[in-house]
Tab-separated table of C-alpha atoms and ligand atoms in Angstrom:
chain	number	residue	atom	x	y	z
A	13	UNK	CA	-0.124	-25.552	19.387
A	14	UNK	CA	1.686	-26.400	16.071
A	15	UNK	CA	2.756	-22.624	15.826
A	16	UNK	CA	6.038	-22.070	13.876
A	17	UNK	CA	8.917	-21.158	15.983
A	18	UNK	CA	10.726	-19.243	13.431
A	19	UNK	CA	9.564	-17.457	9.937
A	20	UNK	CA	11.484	-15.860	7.541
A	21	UNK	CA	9.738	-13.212	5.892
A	22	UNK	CA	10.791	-12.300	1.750
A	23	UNK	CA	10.455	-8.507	1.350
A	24	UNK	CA	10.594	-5.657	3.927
A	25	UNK	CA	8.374	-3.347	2.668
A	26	UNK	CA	5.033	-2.303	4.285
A	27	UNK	CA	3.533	-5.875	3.610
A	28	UNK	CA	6.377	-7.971	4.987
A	29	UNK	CA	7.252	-5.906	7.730
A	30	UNK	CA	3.593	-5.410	9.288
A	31	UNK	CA	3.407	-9.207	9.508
A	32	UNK	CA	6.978	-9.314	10.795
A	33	UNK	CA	5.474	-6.982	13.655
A	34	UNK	CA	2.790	-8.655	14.081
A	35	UNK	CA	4.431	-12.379	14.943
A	36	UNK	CA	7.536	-11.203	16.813
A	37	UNK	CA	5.552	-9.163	19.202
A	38	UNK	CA	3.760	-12.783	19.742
A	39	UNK	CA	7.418	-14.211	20.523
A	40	UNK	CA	8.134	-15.732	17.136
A	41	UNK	CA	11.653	-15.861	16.039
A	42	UNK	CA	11.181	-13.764	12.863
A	43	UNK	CA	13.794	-12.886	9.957
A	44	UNK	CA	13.150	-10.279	7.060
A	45	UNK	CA	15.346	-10.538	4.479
A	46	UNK	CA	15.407	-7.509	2.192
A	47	UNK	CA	17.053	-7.179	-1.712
A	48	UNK	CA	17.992	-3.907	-0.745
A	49	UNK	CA	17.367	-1.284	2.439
A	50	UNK	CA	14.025	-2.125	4.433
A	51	UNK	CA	11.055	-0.010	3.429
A	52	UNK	CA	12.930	1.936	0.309
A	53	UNK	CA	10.838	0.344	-2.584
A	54	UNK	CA	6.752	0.898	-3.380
A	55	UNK	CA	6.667	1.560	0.186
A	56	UNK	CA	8.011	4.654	0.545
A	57	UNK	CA	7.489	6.147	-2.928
A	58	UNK	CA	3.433	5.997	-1.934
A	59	UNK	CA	1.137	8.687	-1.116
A	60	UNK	CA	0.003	7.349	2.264
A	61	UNK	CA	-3.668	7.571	1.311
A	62	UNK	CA	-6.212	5.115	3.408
A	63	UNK	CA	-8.654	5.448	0.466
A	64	UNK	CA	-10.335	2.677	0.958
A	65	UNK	CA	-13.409	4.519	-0.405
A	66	UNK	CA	-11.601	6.631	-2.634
A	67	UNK	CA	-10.053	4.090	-4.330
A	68	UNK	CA	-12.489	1.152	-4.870
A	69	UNK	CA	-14.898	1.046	-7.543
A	70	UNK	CA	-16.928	-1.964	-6.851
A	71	UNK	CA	-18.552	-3.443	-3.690
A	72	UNK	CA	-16.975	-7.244	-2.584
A	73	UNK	CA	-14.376	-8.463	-0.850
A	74	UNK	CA	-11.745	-6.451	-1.661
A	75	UNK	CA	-13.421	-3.345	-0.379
A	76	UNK	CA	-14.322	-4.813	2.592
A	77	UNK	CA	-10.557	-5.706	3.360
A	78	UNK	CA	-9.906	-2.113	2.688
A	79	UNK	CA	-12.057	-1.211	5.352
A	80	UNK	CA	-11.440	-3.395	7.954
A	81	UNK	CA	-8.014	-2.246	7.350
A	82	UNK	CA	-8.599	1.518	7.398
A	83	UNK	CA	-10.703	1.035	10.889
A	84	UNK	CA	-7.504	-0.447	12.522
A	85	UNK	CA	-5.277	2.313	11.265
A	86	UNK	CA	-5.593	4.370	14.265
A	87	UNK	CA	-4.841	2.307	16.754
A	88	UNK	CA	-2.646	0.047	14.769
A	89	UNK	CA	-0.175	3.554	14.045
A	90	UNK	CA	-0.830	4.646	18.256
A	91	UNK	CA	0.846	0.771	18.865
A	92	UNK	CA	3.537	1.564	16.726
A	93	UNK	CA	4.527	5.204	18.198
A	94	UNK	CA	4.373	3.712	21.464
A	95	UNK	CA	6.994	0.964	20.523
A	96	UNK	CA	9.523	3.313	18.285
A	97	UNK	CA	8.572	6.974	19.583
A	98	UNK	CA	8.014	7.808	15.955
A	99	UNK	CA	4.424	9.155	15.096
A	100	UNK	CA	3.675	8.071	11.539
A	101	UNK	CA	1.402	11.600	11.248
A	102	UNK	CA	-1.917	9.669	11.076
A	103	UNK	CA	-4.471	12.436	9.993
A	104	UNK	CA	-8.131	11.911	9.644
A	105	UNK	CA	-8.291	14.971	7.435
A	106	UNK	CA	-10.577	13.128	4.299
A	107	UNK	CA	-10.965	12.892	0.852
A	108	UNK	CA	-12.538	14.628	-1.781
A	109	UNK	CA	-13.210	12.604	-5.141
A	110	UNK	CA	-14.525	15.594	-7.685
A	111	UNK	CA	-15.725	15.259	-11.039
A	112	UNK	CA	-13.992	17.056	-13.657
A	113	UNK	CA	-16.312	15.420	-16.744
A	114	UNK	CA	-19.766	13.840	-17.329
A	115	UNK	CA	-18.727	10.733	-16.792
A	116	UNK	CA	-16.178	11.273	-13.990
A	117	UNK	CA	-19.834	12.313	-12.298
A	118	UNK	CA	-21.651	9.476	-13.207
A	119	UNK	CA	-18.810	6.941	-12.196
A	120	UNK	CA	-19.009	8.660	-8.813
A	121	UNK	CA	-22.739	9.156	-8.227
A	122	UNK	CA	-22.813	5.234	-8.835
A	123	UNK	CA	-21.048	4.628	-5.698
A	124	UNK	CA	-23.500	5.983	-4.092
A	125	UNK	CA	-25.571	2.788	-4.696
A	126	UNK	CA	-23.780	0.575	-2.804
A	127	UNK	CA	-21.024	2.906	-0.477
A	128	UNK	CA	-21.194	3.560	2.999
A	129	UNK	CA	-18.933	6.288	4.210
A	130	UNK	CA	-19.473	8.815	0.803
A	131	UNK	CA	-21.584	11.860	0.530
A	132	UNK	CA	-22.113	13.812	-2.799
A	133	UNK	CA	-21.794	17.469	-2.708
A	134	UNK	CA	-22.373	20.358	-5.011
A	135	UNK	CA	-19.614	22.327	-6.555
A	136	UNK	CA	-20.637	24.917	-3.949
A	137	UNK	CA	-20.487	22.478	-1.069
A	138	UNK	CA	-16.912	21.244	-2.595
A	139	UNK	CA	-15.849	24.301	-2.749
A	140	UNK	CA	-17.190	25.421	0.835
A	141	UNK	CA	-15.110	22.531	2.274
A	142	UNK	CA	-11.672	22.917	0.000
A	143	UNK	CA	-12.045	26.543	-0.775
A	144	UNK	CA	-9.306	26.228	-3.317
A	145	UNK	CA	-10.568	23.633	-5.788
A	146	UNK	CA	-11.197	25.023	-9.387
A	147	UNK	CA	-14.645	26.033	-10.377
A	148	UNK	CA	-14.149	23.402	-13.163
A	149	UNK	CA	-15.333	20.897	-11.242
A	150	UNK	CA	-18.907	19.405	-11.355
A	151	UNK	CA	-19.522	18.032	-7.711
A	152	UNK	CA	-17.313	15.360	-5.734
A	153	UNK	CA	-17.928	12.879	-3.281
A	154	UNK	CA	-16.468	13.580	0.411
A	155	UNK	CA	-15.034	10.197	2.030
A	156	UNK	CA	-14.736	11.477	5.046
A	157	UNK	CA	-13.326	8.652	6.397
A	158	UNK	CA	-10.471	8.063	4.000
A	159	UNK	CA	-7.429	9.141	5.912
A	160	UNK	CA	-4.177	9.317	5.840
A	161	UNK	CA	-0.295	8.682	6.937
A	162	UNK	CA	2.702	9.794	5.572
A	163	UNK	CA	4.597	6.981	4.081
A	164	UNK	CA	8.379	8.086	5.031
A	165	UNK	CA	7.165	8.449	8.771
A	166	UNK	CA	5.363	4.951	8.862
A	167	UNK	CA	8.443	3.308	7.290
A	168	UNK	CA	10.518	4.604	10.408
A	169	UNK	CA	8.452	3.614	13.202
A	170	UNK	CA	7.957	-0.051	11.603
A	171	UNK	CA	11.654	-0.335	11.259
A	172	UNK	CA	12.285	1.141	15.089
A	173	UNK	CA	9.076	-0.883	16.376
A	174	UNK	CA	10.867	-4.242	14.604
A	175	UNK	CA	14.438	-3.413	16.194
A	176	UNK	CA	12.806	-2.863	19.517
A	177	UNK	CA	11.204	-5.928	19.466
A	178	UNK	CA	14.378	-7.929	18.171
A	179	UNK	CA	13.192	-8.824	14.252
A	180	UNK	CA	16.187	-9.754	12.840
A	181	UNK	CA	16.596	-7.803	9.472
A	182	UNK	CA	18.869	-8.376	6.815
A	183	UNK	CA	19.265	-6.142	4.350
A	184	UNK	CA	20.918	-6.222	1.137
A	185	UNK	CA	20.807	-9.792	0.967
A	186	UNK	CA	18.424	-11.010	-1.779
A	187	UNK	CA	16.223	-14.272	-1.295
A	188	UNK	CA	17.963	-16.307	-4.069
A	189	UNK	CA	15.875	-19.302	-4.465
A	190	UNK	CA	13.768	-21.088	-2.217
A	191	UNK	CA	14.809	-24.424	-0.060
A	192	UNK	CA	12.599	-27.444	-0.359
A	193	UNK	CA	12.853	-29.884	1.960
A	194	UNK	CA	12.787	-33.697	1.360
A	195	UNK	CA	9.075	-33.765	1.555
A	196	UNK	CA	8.418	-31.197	-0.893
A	197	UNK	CA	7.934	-28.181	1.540
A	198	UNK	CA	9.398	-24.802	1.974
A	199	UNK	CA	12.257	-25.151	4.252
A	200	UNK	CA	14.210	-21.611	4.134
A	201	UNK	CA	16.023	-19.454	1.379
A	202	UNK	CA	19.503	-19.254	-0.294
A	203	UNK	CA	21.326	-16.119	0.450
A	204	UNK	CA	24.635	-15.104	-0.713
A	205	UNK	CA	25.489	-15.414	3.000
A	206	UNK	CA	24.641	-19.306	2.875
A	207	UNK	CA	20.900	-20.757	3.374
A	208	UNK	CA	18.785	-19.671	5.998
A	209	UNK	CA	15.802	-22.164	7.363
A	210	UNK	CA	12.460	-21.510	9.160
A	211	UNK	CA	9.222	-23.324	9.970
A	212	UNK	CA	7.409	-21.176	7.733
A	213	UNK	CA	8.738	-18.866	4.599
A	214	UNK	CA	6.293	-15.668	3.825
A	215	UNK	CA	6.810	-14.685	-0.079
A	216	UNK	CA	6.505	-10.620	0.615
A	217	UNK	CA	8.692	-9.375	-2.423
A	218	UNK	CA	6.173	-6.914	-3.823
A	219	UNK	CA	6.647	-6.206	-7.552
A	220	UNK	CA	9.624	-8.886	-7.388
A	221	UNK	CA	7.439	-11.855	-5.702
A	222	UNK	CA	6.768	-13.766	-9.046
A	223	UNK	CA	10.476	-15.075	-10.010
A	224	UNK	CA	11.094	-16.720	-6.879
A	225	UNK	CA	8.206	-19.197	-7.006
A	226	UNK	CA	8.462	-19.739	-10.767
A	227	UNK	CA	11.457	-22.299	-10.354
A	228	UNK	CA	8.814	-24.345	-8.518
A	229	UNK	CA	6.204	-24.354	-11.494
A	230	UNK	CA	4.128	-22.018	-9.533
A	231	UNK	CA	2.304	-19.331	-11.679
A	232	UNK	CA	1.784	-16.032	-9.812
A	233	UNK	CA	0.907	-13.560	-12.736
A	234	UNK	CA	2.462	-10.199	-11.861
A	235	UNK	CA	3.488	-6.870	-13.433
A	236	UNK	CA	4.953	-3.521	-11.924
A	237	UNK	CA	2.810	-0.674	-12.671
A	238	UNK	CA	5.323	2.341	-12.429
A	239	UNK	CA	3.813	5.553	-10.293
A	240	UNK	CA	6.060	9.053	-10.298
A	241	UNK	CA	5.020	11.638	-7.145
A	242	UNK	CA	6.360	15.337	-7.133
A	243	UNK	CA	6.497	17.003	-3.695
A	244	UNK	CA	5.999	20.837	-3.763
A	245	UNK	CA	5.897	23.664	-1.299
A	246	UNK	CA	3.397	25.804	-2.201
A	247	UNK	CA	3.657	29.724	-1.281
A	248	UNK	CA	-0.033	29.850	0.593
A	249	UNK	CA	-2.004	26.680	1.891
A	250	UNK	CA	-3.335	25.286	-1.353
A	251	UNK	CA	-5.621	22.378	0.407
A	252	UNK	CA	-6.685	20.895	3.933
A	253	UNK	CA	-8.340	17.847	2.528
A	254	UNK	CA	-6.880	15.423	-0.196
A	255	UNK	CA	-8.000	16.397	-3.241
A	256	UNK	CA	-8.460	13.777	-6.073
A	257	UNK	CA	-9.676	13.593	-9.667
A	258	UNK	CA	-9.183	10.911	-12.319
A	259	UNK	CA	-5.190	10.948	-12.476
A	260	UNK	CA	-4.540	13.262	-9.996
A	261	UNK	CA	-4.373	13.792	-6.528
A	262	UNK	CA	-3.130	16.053	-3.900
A	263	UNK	CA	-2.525	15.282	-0.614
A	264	UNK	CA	-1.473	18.069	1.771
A	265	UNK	CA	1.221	16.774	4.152
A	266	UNK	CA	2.061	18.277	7.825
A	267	UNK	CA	5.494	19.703	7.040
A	268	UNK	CA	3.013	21.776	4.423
A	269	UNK	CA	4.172	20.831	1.803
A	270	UNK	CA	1.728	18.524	-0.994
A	271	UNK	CA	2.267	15.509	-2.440
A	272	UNK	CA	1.245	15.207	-5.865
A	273	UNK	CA	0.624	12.015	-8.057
A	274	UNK	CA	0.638	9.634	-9.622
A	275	UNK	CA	1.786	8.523	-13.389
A	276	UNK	CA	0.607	4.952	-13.998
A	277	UNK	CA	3.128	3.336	-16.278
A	278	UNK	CA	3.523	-0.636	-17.368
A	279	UNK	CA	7.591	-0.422	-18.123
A	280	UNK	CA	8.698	-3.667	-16.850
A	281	UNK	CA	11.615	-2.571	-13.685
A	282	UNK	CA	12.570	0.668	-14.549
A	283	UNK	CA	11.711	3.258	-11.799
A	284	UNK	CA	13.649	5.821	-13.022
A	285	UNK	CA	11.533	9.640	-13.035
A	286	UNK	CA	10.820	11.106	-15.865
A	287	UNK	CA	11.773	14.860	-16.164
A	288	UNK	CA	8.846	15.659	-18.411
A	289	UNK	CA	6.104	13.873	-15.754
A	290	UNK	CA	6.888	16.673	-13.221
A	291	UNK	CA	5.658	19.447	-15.826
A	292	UNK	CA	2.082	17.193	-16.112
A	293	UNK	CA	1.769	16.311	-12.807
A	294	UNK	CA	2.040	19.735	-11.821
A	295	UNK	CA	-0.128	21.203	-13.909
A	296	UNK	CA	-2.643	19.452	-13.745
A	297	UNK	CA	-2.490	19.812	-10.188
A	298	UNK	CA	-2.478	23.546	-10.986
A	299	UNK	CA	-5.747	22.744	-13.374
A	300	UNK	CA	-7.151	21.601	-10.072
A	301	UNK	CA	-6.156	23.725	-7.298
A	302	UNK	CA	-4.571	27.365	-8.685
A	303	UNK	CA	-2.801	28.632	-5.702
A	304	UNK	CA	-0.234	25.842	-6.532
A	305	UNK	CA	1.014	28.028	-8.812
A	306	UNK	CA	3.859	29.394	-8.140
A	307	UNK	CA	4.892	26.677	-5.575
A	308	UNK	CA	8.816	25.591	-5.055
A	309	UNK	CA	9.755	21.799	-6.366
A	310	UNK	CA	10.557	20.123	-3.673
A	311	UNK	CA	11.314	16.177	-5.071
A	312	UNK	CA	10.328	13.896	-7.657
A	313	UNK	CA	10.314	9.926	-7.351
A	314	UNK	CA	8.899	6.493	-9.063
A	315	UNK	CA	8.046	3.146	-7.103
A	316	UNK	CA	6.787	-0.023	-8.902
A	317	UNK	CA	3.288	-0.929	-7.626
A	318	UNK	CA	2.951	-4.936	-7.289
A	319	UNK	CA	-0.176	-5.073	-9.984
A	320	UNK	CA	-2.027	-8.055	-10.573
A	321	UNK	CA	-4.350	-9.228	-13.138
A	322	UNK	CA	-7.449	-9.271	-11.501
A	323	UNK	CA	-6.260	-6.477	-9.141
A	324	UNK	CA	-6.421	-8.309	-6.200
A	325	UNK	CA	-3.472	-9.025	-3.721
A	326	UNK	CA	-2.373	-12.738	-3.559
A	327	UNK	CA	-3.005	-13.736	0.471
A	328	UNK	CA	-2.734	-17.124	2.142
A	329	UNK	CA	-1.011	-20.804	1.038
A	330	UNK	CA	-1.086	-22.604	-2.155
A	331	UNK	CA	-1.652	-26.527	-1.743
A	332	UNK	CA	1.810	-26.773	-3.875
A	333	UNK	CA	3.875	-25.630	-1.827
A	334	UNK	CA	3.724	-26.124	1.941
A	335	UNK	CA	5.761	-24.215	4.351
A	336	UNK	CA	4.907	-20.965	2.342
A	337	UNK	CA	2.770	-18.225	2.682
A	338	UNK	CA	1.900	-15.551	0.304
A	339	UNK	CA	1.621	-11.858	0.997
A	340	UNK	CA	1.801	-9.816	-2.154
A	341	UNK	CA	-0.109	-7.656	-5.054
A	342	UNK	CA	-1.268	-5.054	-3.203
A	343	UNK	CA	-1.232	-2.944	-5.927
A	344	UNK	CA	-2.610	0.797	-5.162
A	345	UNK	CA	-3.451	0.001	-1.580
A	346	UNK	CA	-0.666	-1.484	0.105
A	347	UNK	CA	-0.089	1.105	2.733
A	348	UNK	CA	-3.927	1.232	3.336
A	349	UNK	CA	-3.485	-3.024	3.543
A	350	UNK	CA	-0.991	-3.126	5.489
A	351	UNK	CA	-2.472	-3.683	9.393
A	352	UNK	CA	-5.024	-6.146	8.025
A	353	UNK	CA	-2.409	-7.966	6.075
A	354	UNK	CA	-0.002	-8.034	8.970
A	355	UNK	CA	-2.633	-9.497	11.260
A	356	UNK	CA	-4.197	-12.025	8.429
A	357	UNK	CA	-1.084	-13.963	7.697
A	358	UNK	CA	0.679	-13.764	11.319
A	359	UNK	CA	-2.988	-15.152	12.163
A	360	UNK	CA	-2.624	-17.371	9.301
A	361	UNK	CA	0.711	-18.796	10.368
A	362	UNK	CA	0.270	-19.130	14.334
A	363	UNK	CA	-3.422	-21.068	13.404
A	364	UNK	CA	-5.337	-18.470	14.945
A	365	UNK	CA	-9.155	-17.855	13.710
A	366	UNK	CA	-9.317	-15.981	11.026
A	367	UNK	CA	-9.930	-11.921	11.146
A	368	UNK	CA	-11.539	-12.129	7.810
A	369	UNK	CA	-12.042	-14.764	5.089
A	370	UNK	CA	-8.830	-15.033	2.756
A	371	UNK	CA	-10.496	-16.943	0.283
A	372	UNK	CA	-11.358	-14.380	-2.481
A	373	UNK	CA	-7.839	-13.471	-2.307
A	374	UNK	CA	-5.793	-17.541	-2.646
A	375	UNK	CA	-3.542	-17.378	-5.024
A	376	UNK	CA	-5.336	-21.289	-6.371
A	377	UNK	CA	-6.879	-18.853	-8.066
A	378	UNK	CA	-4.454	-18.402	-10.748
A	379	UNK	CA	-2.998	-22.067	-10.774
A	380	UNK	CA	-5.233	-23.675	-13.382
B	405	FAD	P1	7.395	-3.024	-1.589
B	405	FAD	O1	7.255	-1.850	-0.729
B	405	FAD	O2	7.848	-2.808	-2.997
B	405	FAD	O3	8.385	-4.002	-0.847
B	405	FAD	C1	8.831	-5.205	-1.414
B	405	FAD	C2	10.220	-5.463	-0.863
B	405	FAD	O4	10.665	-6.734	-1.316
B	405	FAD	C3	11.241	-4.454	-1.341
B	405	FAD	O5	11.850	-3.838	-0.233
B	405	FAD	C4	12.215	-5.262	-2.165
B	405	FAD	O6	13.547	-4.801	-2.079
B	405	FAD	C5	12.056	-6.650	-1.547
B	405	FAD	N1	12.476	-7.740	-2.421
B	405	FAD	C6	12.147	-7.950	-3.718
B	405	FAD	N2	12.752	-9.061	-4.181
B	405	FAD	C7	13.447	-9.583	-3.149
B	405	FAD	C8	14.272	-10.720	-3.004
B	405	FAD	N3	14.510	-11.580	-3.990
B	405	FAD	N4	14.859	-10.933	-1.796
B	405	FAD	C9	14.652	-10.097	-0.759
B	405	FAD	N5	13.879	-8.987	-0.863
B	405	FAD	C10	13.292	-8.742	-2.036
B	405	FAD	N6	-0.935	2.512	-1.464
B	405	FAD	C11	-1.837	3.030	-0.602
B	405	FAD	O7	-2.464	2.298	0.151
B	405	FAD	N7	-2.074	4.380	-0.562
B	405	FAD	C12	-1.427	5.251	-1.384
B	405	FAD	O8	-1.661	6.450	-1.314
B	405	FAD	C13	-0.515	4.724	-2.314
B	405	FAD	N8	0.117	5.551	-3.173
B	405	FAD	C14	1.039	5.052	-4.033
B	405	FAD	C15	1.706	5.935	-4.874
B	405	FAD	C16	2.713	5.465	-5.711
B	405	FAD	C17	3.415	6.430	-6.612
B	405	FAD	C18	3.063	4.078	-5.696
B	405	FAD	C19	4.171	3.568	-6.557
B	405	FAD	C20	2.363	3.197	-4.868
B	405	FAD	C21	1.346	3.663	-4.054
B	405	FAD	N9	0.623	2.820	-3.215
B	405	FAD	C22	-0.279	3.321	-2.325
B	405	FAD	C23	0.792	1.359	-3.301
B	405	FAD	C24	1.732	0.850	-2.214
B	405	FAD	O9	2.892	1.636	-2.180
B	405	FAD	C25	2.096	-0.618	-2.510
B	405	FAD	O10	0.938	-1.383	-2.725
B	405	FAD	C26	2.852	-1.208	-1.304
B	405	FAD	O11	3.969	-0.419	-0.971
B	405	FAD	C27	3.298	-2.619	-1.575
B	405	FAD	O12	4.058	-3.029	-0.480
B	405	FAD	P2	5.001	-4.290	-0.558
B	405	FAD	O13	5.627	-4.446	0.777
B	405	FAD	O14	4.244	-5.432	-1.136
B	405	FAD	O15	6.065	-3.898	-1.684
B	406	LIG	N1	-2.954	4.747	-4.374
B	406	LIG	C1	-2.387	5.793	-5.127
B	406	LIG	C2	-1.480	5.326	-6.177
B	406	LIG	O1	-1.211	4.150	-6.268
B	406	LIG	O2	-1.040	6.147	-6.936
């Protein structure tokens, strides 16, 4: 009852597409309109991590969306091969968070006060899982389960899965302003190809999301952080497990190749790489496992992380502007966010109960 017939979703990256999945498999007329080609921004330049131990550093809401979110991973990526024929090469291979300094070690140990799903080991017993981590390192904490996908694969089978179901994308057509109806609320979007109206607008722009609400007096403090990955082949197996330190990580991929990031850069909209980050990343991947010497360069690429300032993704509606819903500032998780996010706000929008409480994540929160 009182479900929206038709949404049109801002933004087809990870976030806006799992929600587009998500309401037209439950018969909802659903449009993503896209700046540029679906799933080619943040997306795609990510490391496909599901850390959500790995990569939270305090207990509370957020980590507990993180988890929810990693338990539906496997099933949520089975649905999605079953609907495009395109495996998104899940792997529940884990993650290794190791110490390089005192207080890398101390950070780390302090998890263990309040996080389920970590173990400490011993340099020995880091090194008897991931025989090729330096001896440098002074212990680590094994999530094993922190898994992982591989971003390029994902983005394929959410695009096939959204055809198959009859989405309706539109790509290279920015959202140019937002339509307001008579009564205040969100009515649709302007498009170069004329206006295009829904029951109910989702705001999904990643990095971007903040200039189209602004018009409407509507704060929604945003930055891009920028994040440069090399991939190398190395000549042997360097690693079976991801391998992270502060600044660092290593994620082996199927094809065998590794993924190495990330650079962490505040540089406004440029996502150009940097010639000189491939020499750091690399070695201090090298610092961290040595039989990546010697490995062959495969690519180098940036993507613009949607960073807020508490570090918390805006999800859910802001009293000022009905019709809308807000999906955005996912910031180093967004692959690992995206099944819960996709199932929040499609629950959200068709009045469904709620899979988990959105309220630590309004974006009120900011409007003061
Ligand atoms: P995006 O993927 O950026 O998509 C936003 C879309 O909105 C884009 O396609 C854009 O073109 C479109 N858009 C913008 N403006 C408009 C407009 N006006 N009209 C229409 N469309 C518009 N997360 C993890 O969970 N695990 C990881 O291992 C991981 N590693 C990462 C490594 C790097 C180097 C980077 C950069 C990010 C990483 N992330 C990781 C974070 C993750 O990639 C992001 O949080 C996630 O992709 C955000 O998804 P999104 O859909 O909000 O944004
Ligand atoms: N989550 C890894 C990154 O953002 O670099």
């Amino acid at each position: 009852l009182n479900r929206p017939s038709s949404v049109i979703i801002i933004g087809g990256g990870i976030i806006g597409c799992s929600i587009a999945y998500e309401l037209i498999k439950q018969g909802i007329r659903t449009t993503v309109v896209d700046k540029g080609a679906l799933l080619s921004e943040a997306t795609t330049a990510a490391a496909g991590m599901l850390g959500a131990q790995a990569e939270t550093h305090s207990p509370g809401p957020f980590y507990e969306l993180c988890k929810l979110s990693q338990r539906m991973y496997a099933d949520w990526t089975e649905e999605l091969e079953a609907a495009s024929g395109i495996s998104s090469q899940y792997r529940s291979n884990g993650i290794i968070r190791a110490a390089l300094t005192e207080e890398d070690e101390a950070e780390l140990q302090s998890r263990l006060n309040w996080m389920d799903g970590a173990e400490w080991l011993s340099p020995a017993e880091v090194r008897q899982l991931e025989p090729g981590v330096t001896s440098q390192i002074r212990g680590g904490l094994h999530f094993a389960q922190d898994h992982q996908i591989h971003p390029v694969h994902l983005a394929g089978a959410l695009r096939a899965a959204l055809i198959r179901y009859g989405c309706v994308l539109k790509e290279w057509l920015p959202a140019m302003e937002l339509l307001t109806g008579s009564d205040g609320a969100i009515i649709g979007v302007r498009t170069a190809e004329g206006p295009l109206y829904a029951d109910q607008v989702v705001l999904a722009a990643g990095a971007w999301s903040a200039s189209l609400v602004e018009p409407l007096g509507i704060q929604l403090p945003m930055f891009p952080v920028k994040g440069q990955c090399i991939s190398v082949r190395p000549r042997t197996a360097a690693n079976t497990h991801t391998v992270f330190v502060k600044g660092c990580y290593a994620v082996p991929k199927l094809d065998g190749t590794v993924l190495i990031g990330a650079t962490q850069v505040e540089a406004g909209f440029d996502k150009r790489a940097a010639i000189e980050v491939i020499g750091e990343l690399f070695q201090s991947a090298v610092q961290l496992l040595p039989a990546l010497a010697g490995a062959e360069l495969v690519s180098t690429w940036a993507g613009l992380r949607p960073g807020t300032p508490d570090g918390l993704p805006y999800l859910g509606r802001l009293s000022a502007a009905s019709g809308l819903a807000f999906a955005a500032g996912h910031y180093r998780n967004g692959i690992l966010l995206g099944p819960v996010t996709g199932k929040a706000i499609a629950g959200l929008l068709m009045k469904q109960p709620a899979i988990i409480d959105l309220a630590p994540f309004t974006p009120e929160r900011v409007q003061r």
